[in-house]
Amino acid sequence: MLNRQVTLKSHVSGVPKEENFEMIETPIPEPGEGEFVIRNLYFSLEPAIRGWLDGKENYFPPIPLGGVVRGPSVGRVVKSNNPDYQPGEVVFALNHWEDYSVLDSEAILLQKLHPKGDTPLSYYIGPLGGSGTTAYVGLHDIGHVKEGQTVVVSAGAGATGSMVGQIAKQRGCTVIGIVGSDDKVKLITEELGFDHGINYKTTDKLSDAVMKLAPEGVDIYYDNVGGPTLNEMLLTMKVQSRIVCCGMIADYNDTDNPNPITNLWEVVARQLTMQGFLLHFYSEKVPAALDQLEKWIAEGKIKVMEHITHGIANTPKAYGELMSGKTTGKALVQLDLPEENG
Amino acid sequence: MLNRQVTLKSHVSGVPKEENFEMIETPIPEPGEGEFVIRNLYFSLEPAIRGWLDGKENYFPPIPLGGVVRGPSVGRVVKSNNPDYQPGEVVFALNHWEDYSVLDSEAILLQKLHPKGDTPLSYYIGPLGGSGTTAYVGLHDIGHVKEGQTVVVSAGAGATGSMVGQIAKQRGCTVIGIVGSDDKVKLITEELGFDHGINYKTTDKLSDAVMKLAPEGVDIYYDNVGGPTLNEMLLTMKVQSRIVCCGMIADYNDTDNPNPITNLWEVVARQLTMQGFLLHFYSEKVPAALDQLEKWIAEGKIKVMEHITHGIANTPKAYGELMSGKTTGKALVQLDLPEENG
């Protein structure tokens, strides 16, 4: 039995294509001292990975050509020389796109998962994982969300955005989602309970469209995209309102040429607070967020949106779909290695 | 006796020129019911006025062609039909560039001034007025300044910037001022006690120059200018540090073509907080700020920097000097009308 690994064949320019990647097979690794081996069950496809595919540093070193692509995964421990991680346990960590990964206790983002009752394991990657907790912490601890406010979220049908909108609805807000297709407008308003959806691709002047729906302006803009959308949203904010800066995916496919922002004067004129945050600096907030999210999901108040691709060989294609806005909800790859073989 | 008034002759494009203005003479106004007339003693020259000179709205309606230029002034009440404002009292308000102004109790920014001891009246316009209190409140309530931090301030030799740097020194910070000439570097480091000064006009890569002086990065960037300076400063900030957005003067002379900001990704990556503020929303903070500033000035710990132009006829020229970066400290016009004549 071999370990299938997805490697970077050529540096990515623009949206990742299948030809940028190549699958290789290597021996299944053995754990060294203090190490353990997991069999990966899911890959969590995330925009941040894009930053490592073009040879530049982005929090982490770039992935070298021929190197296995780095990315978060969930896997089950199959062999261990580490007393803290026993075979059968399920862990999340920043691993690689491969069937089997070797970890030690210092693995980045490493945490054990304890799925409750019938909750599918995949939920702990999206709505009960980074996407859901990022949405929750961003809205509460950065956005200071309050009942009755108007909340706008970009990439509103995405993994984080779909959670932001649903959480804001639970908090009694009016929610407007900005998305990239009419189907997504339909999805967020009819399925997820957003009050309004705007397809930015068919909207001439986004700020006008938002102001028409929210004539008094916006209290919280939860920004996942940056770029022209952020630039327009700066024109819609109430005095002393807040912009939660969670991601700037509009620039991820071409970091050398970020979209220029020309309306920053509004930060002074409207006395805005723009605040960036990364979840791992707020880990003390995560348990309470998870408790609340688990309740809402169990009660059916928050709907889980997943885009699951099957088979490790389809990972490059699935990643290209994510990075071209073709997916809704949390994008995952479910590995095709039969669990019994582990 | 007549009332000299500086009117807007033509809309301003770029840096204001003398020919954009024209002085006229009109009868001295009489106070109506509830009104009072002041004889202006000083005009406070401020970048915000620039926003009203090109026919566009900027907080306030644009000044019409032929209209008297709007601007803050300090004057002494000479005639009053308002029991709350007695002849001899000195007030600050948003008035006009003229010898005599008519006000009522609702005048914008209206406040009585009570100069203490030998403190010159002009100090209550700059270091003990809007510039000083803006610097103080911005550093404390927006910047959350703490001892030992590294503070960078742009327009460091200006009315607000020169106060920001000196206040930060009193709070035990390392202070770097960004200015537009070698003379200003000399001024802020040798006269005002800043630790370092950078002449951005002769610096290739501002972020490199700042990082050389502050290898661990910047805790607070107090931004008075926006534009390319802000764009570079985004590359120097510590994780979870703060940018106090006080003004974006780099764009005031050409608001139709604001400088593009391309490094906003750093707001996410470094988890920055960028916060804009306008002093009049923080009026409850002003008395304590003034108390502290008066003490520091009386003790000689903070030096007062003024650029006083004499004579109402020189107001347009003085304003052009301010808006082309030729002044240091608070720019004022002292009116030439002998006080005895009032």
Coordinates of N, CA, C and O in Angstrom, one line a residue, chain B residues 109-211:
Chain B
L109 N -19.1 74.6 16.8 CA -17.8 74.6 17.6 C -17.7 75.7 18.6 O -16.6 75.9 19.2
L110 N -18.8 76.4 18.8 CA -18.8 77.6 19.7 C -18.3 77.2 21.1 O -18.9 76.3 21.7
Q111 N -17.3 77.9 21.6 CA -16.9 77.7 23.0 C -16.3 79.0 23.5 O -15.6 79.7 22.7
K112 N -16.5 79.3 24.8 CA -15.8 80.4 25.4 C -14.4 80.0 25.7 O -14.1 78.9 26.2
L113 N -13.4 80.9 25.6 CA -12.0 80.6 26.0 C -11.7 81.4 27.2 O -12.2 82.6 27.4
H114 N -11.0 80.8 28.2 CA -10.6 81.4 29.4 C -9.1 81.3 29.6 O -8.7 80.4 30.4
P115 N -8.3 82.1 28.9 CA -6.9 81.9 29.0 C -6.4 82.1 30.4 O -6.9 82.9 31.2
K116 N -5.5 81.2 30.8 CA -5.0 81.2 32.2 C -3.7 82.0 32.3 O -2.8 81.7 31.5
G117 N -3.7 82.8 33.3 CA -2.4 83.5 33.6 C -1.9 84.2 32.3 O -2.5 84.9 31.6
D118 N -0.6 83.9 32.1 CA 0.1 84.6 31.0 C 0.0 83.8 29.7 O 0.7 84.1 28.7
T119 N -0.8 82.7 29.7 CA -0.8 81.9 28.5 C -1.4 82.7 27.3 O -2.5 83.2 27.4
P120 N -0.6 82.8 26.2 CA -1.1 83.6 25.1 C -2.4 83.0 24.5 O -2.6 81.8 24.5
L121 N -3.3 83.9 24.1 CA -4.5 83.5 23.6 C -4.4 82.5 22.4 O -5.2 81.5 22.3
S122 N -3.4 82.7 21.6 CA -3.2 81.9 20.4 C -3.0 80.4 20.8 O -3.3 79.5 20.0
Y123 N -2.4 80.1 22.0 CA -2.2 78.7 22.4 C -3.6 78.0 22.4 O -3.6 76.8 22.2
Y124 N -4.6 78.7 22.7 CA -5.9 78.0 22.8 C -6.6 77.6 21.5 O -7.6 77.1 21.4
I125 N -5.8 78.0 20.4 CA -6.3 77.6 19.1 C -5.5 76.3 18.6 O -6.0 75.4 18.0
G126 N -4.2 76.3 19.0 CA -3.4 75.2 18.6 C -3.2 74.2 19.7 O -4.0 73.3 19.9
P127 N -2.1 74.3 20.4 CA -1.7 73.2 21.4 C -2.7 73.0 22.5 O -2.9 71.9 23.0
L128 N -3.5 74.1 22.8 CA -4.5 74.0 23.9 C -5.9 74.1 23.2 O -6.9 74.3 23.9
G129 N -5.9 73.9 21.9 CA -7.2 73.9 21.1 C -7.3 72.6 20.4 O -6.9 71.6 20.9
G130 N -7.9 72.7 19.2 CA -8.2 71.5 18.5 C -7.0 70.6 18.2 O -7.0 69.4 18.3
S131 N -5.8 71.2 17.9 CA -4.6 70.4 17.5 C -4.2 69.6 18.7 O -3.9 68.4 18.6
G132 N -4.0 70.3 19.8 CA -3.5 69.6 21.0 C -4.4 68.5 21.5 O -4.0 67.4 21.9
T133 N -5.7 68.9 21.6 CA -6.7 67.9 22.2 C -6.9 66.7 21.2 O -7.1 65.6 21.6
T134 N -6.8 67.0 19.9 CA -6.9 65.9 18.9 C -5.8 65.0 19.1 O -5.9 63.7 19.1
A135 N -4.6 65.5 19.2 CA -3.4 64.7 19.4 C -3.5 63.9 20.7 O -3.3 62.7 20.7
Y136 N -4.0 64.5 21.8 CA -4.1 63.8 23.1 C -5.1 62.7 23.0 O -4.9 61.6 23.4
V137 N -6.3 63.1 22.6 CA -7.4 62.1 22.6 C -7.1 60.9 21.6 O -7.3 59.8 21.9
G138 N -6.5 61.3 20.4 CA -6.2 60.3 19.4 C -5.2 59.3 20.0 O -5.3 58.1 19.8
L139 N -4.1 59.8 20.6 CA -3.1 58.9 21.2 C -3.6 58.0 22.3 O -3.3 56.8 22.4
H140 N -4.5 58.6 23.2 CA -4.9 57.9 24.3 C -6.2 57.0 24.1 O -6.2 55.8 24.3
D141 N -7.2 57.6 23.5 CA -8.5 56.9 23.4 C -8.6 56.1 22.2 O -9.3 55.1 22.1
I142 N -7.9 56.4 21.1 CA -7.9 55.6 19.9 C -6.6 54.7 19.8 O -6.7 53.6 19.5
G143 N -5.5 55.3 20.2 CA -4.2 54.6 20.1 C -3.9 53.8 21.3 O -3.1 52.9 21.2
H144 N -4.5 54.1 22.4 CA -4.3 53.3 23.7 C -2.8 53.3 24.0 O -2.2 52.2 24.3
V145 N -2.2 54.5 24.0 CA -0.7 54.6 24.1 C -0.2 54.0 25.5 O -0.9 54.2 26.5
K146 N 0.9 53.3 25.4 CA 1.5 52.8 26.7 C 3.0 53.0 26.7 O 3.6 53.1 25.6
E147 N 3.5 53.2 27.9 CA 4.9 53.4 28.0 C 5.8 52.3 27.3 O 5.4 51.1 27.3
G148 N 6.8 52.7 26.7 CA 7.7 51.8 26.0 C 7.4 51.5 24.6 O 8.1 50.7 23.9
Q149 N 6.2 52.0 24.1 CA 5.8 51.7 22.8 C 6.6 52.5 21.7 O 7.2 53.5 22.1
T150 N 6.6 52.0 20.5 CA 7.1 52.8 19.4 C 6.0 53.5 18.7 O 5.0 52.8 18.2
V151 N 6.0 54.8 18.6 CA 5.0 55.6 18.0 C 5.5 56.3 16.8 O 6.6 57.0 16.9
V152 N 4.9 56.2 15.6 CA 5.2 56.9 14.4 C 4.1 57.9 14.1 O 2.9 57.6 14.2
V153 N 4.5 59.2 13.8 CA 3.5 60.2 13.4 C 3.9 60.8 12.1 O 5.1 61.2 12.0
S154 N 2.9 60.9 11.2 CA 3.2 61.6 10.0 C 2.8 63.1 10.1 O 2.0 63.4 11.0
A155 N 3.3 63.9 9.2 CA 3.1 65.4 9.3 C 3.6 65.7 10.7 O 3.0 66.5 11.5
G156 N 4.8 65.2 11.1 CA 5.3 65.3 12.4 C 5.7 66.7 12.9 O 5.8 66.9 14.1
A157 N 5.8 67.6 11.9 CA 6.1 69.0 12.3 C 4.9 69.8 12.2 O 5.0 71.1 12.4
G158 N 3.8 69.2 12.0 CA 2.5 70.0 11.8 C 1.9 70.3 13.1 O 2.4 69.9 14.2
A159 N 0.7 71.0 13.1 CA 0.0 71.4 14.3 C -0.3 70.2 15.2 O 0.0 70.2 16.4
T160 N -0.9 69.2 14.6 CA -1.2 68.0 15.4 C 0.0 67.1 15.6 O 0.2 66.7 16.7
G161 N 0.7 66.8 14.5 CA 1.8 65.9 14.6 C 2.9 66.3 15.6 O 3.4 65.5 16.4
S162 N 3.2 67.6 15.7 CA 4.2 68.0 16.7 C 3.7 67.8 18.1 O 4.5 67.6 19.0
M163 N 2.4 67.9 18.3 CA 1.9 67.6 19.6 C 1.8 66.1 19.9 O 2.2 65.6 21.0
V164 N 1.5 65.3 18.9 CA 1.4 63.8 19.1 C 2.8 63.3 19.5 O 2.9 62.6 20.5
G165 N 3.8 63.8 18.8 CA 5.2 63.3 19.2 C 5.6 63.7 20.6 O 6.1 62.9 21.3
Q166 N 5.3 64.9 20.9 CA 5.7 65.4 22.3 C 4.9 64.7 23.4 O 5.4 64.4 24.4
I167 N 3.6 64.5 23.1 CA 2.8 63.8 24.1 C 3.3 62.4 24.3 O 3.4 61.8 25.4
A168 N 3.6 61.7 23.1 CA 4.1 60.3 23.2 C 5.4 60.3 24.0 O 5.7 59.3 24.7
K169 N 6.3 61.3 23.8 CA 7.5 61.3 24.6 C 7.2 61.4 26.1 O 7.8 60.7 26.9
Q170 N 6.2 62.2 26.4 CA 5.8 62.3 27.9 C 5.3 61.0 28.4 O 5.4 60.7 29.6
R171 N 4.8 60.2 27.5 CA 4.2 58.9 27.9 C 5.3 57.8 27.9 O 5.0 56.6 28.0
G172 N 6.5 58.2 27.6 CA 7.6 57.2 27.7 C 7.8 56.4 26.4 O 8.3 55.2 26.5
C173 N 7.4 56.9 25.3 CA 7.5 56.1 24.0 C 8.7 56.5 23.3 O 9.3 57.6 23.5
T174 N 9.1 55.7 22.3 CA 10.1 56.0 21.3 C 9.3 56.6 20.1 O 8.3 56.0 19.7
V175 N 9.7 57.8 19.7 CA 8.9 58.5 18.7 C 9.7 58.8 17.4 O 10.8 59.3 17.5
I176 N 9.0 58.4 16.3 CA 9.6 58.7 15.0 C 8.6 59.6 14.3 O 7.4 59.3 14.2
G177 N 9.1 60.7 13.8 CA 8.3 61.7 13.0 C 8.6 61.6 11.6 O 9.8 61.5 11.2
I178 N 7.6 61.5 10.7 CA 7.8 61.6 9.3 C 7.4 63.0 8.8 O 6.3 63.5 9.1
V179 N 8.4 63.6 8.1 CA 8.2 65.0 7.7 C 8.7 65.2 6.3 O 9.2 64.2 5.7
G180 N 8.5 66.4 5.8 CA 8.8 66.6 4.4 C 10.1 67.5 4.1 O 10.2 67.9 2.9
S181 N 10.9 67.7 5.0 CA 12.2 68.4 4.7 C 13.2 68.1 5.8 O 12.9 67.7 6.9
D182 N 14.5 68.3 5.5 CA 15.5 68.0 6.4 C 15.5 69.0 7.6 O 15.8 68.7 8.7
D183 N 15.0 70.3 7.3 CA 14.9 71.3 8.3 C 13.8 70.8 9.4 O 14.0 71.0 10.6
K184 N 12.8 70.2 8.9 CA 11.8 69.7 9.8 C 12.3 68.5 10.6 O 12.0 68.3 11.8
V185 N 13.1 67.6 10.0 CA 13.8 66.6 10.8 C 14.5 67.1 11.9 O 14.4 66.7 13.1
K186 N 15.3 68.2 11.6 CA 16.1 68.8 12.6 C 15.3 69.4 13.7 O 15.5 69.3 14.9
L187 N 14.2 70.1 13.3 CA 13.3 70.7 14.3 C 12.7 69.7 15.2 O 12.8 69.9 16.5
I188 N 12.1 68.6 14.7 CA 11.4 67.7 15.6 C 12.4 66.9 16.5 O 12.1 66.6 17.6
T189 N 13.6 66.6 16.0 CA 14.6 65.9 16.8 C 15.3 66.8 17.8 O 15.5 66.4 18.9
E190 N 15.7 68.0 17.3 CA 16.5 68.8 18.2 C 15.7 69.7 19.1 O 16.1 70.0 20.2
E191 N 14.6 70.2 18.6 CA 13.8 71.1 19.4 C 12.7 70.4 20.2 O 12.3 70.8 21.3
L192 N 12.0 69.4 19.6 CA 10.8 68.8 20.2 C 11.1 67.5 20.9 O 10.2 66.9 21.5
G193 N 12.3 66.9 20.8 CA 12.6 65.7 21.5 C 12.2 64.4 20.9 O 12.2 63.4 21.5
F194 N 11.7 64.4 19.6 CA 11.5 63.2 18.9 C 12.8 62.4 18.9 O 13.9 62.9 18.8
D195 N 12.7 61.1 18.9 CA 13.9 60.2 18.9 C 14.5 60.2 17.5 O 15.7 60.2 17.3
H196 N 13.6 60.2 16.5 CA 14.1 60.1 15.1 C 13.1 60.9 14.2 O 12.0 61.1 14.5
G197 N 13.7 61.3 13.1 CA 12.9 62.0 12.0 C 13.3 61.4 10.7 O 14.4 61.0 10.5
I198 N 12.3 61.3 9.8 CA 12.5 60.8 8.5 C 11.9 61.8 7.5 O 10.8 62.1 7.6
N199 N 12.8 62.2 6.6 CA 12.3 63.1 5.5 C 11.8 62.2 4.3 O 12.6 61.6 3.6
Y200 N 10.5 62.0 4.2 CA 10.0 61.1 3.3 C 10.3 61.4 1.8 O 10.3 60.6 0.9
K201 N 10.6 62.7 1.6 CA 10.8 63.2 0.2 C 12.2 62.7 -0.3 O 12.4 62.6 -1.5
T202 N 13.1 62.4 0.6 CA 14.4 61.9 0.2 C 14.6 60.5 0.6 O 15.8 60.0 0.7
T203 N 13.5 59.8 0.9 CA 13.6 58.4 1.4 C 13.0 57.5 0.3 O 11.9 57.6 -0.1
D204 N 13.8 56.5 -0.2 CA 13.4 55.6 -1.3 C 12.2 54.8 -0.8 O 11.2 54.7 -1.5
K205 N 12.4 54.1 0.3 CA 11.4 53.1 0.7 C 11.1 53.4 2.2 O 11.9 53.0 3.0
L206 N 10.0 54.1 2.4 CA 9.7 54.6 3.8 C 9.6 53.4 4.8 O 10.1 53.5 5.9
S207 N 9.0 52.3 4.3 CA 8.9 51.2 5.3 C 10.2 50.6 5.7 O 10.4 50.3 6.9
D208 N 11.2 50.6 4.8 CA 12.5 50.1 5.2 C 13.2 51.1 6.2 O 13.8 50.7 7.1
A209 N 13.0 52.4 5.9 CA 13.6 53.4 6.8 C 13.0 53.3 8.2 O 13.7 53.4 9.2
V210 N 11.7 53.0 8.3 CA 11.1 52.9 9.6 C 11.5 51.6 10.3 O 11.9 51.6 11.5
M211 N 11.6 50.5 9.5 CA 12.0 49.3 10.1 C 13.4 49.3 10.6 O 13.8 48.6 11.5

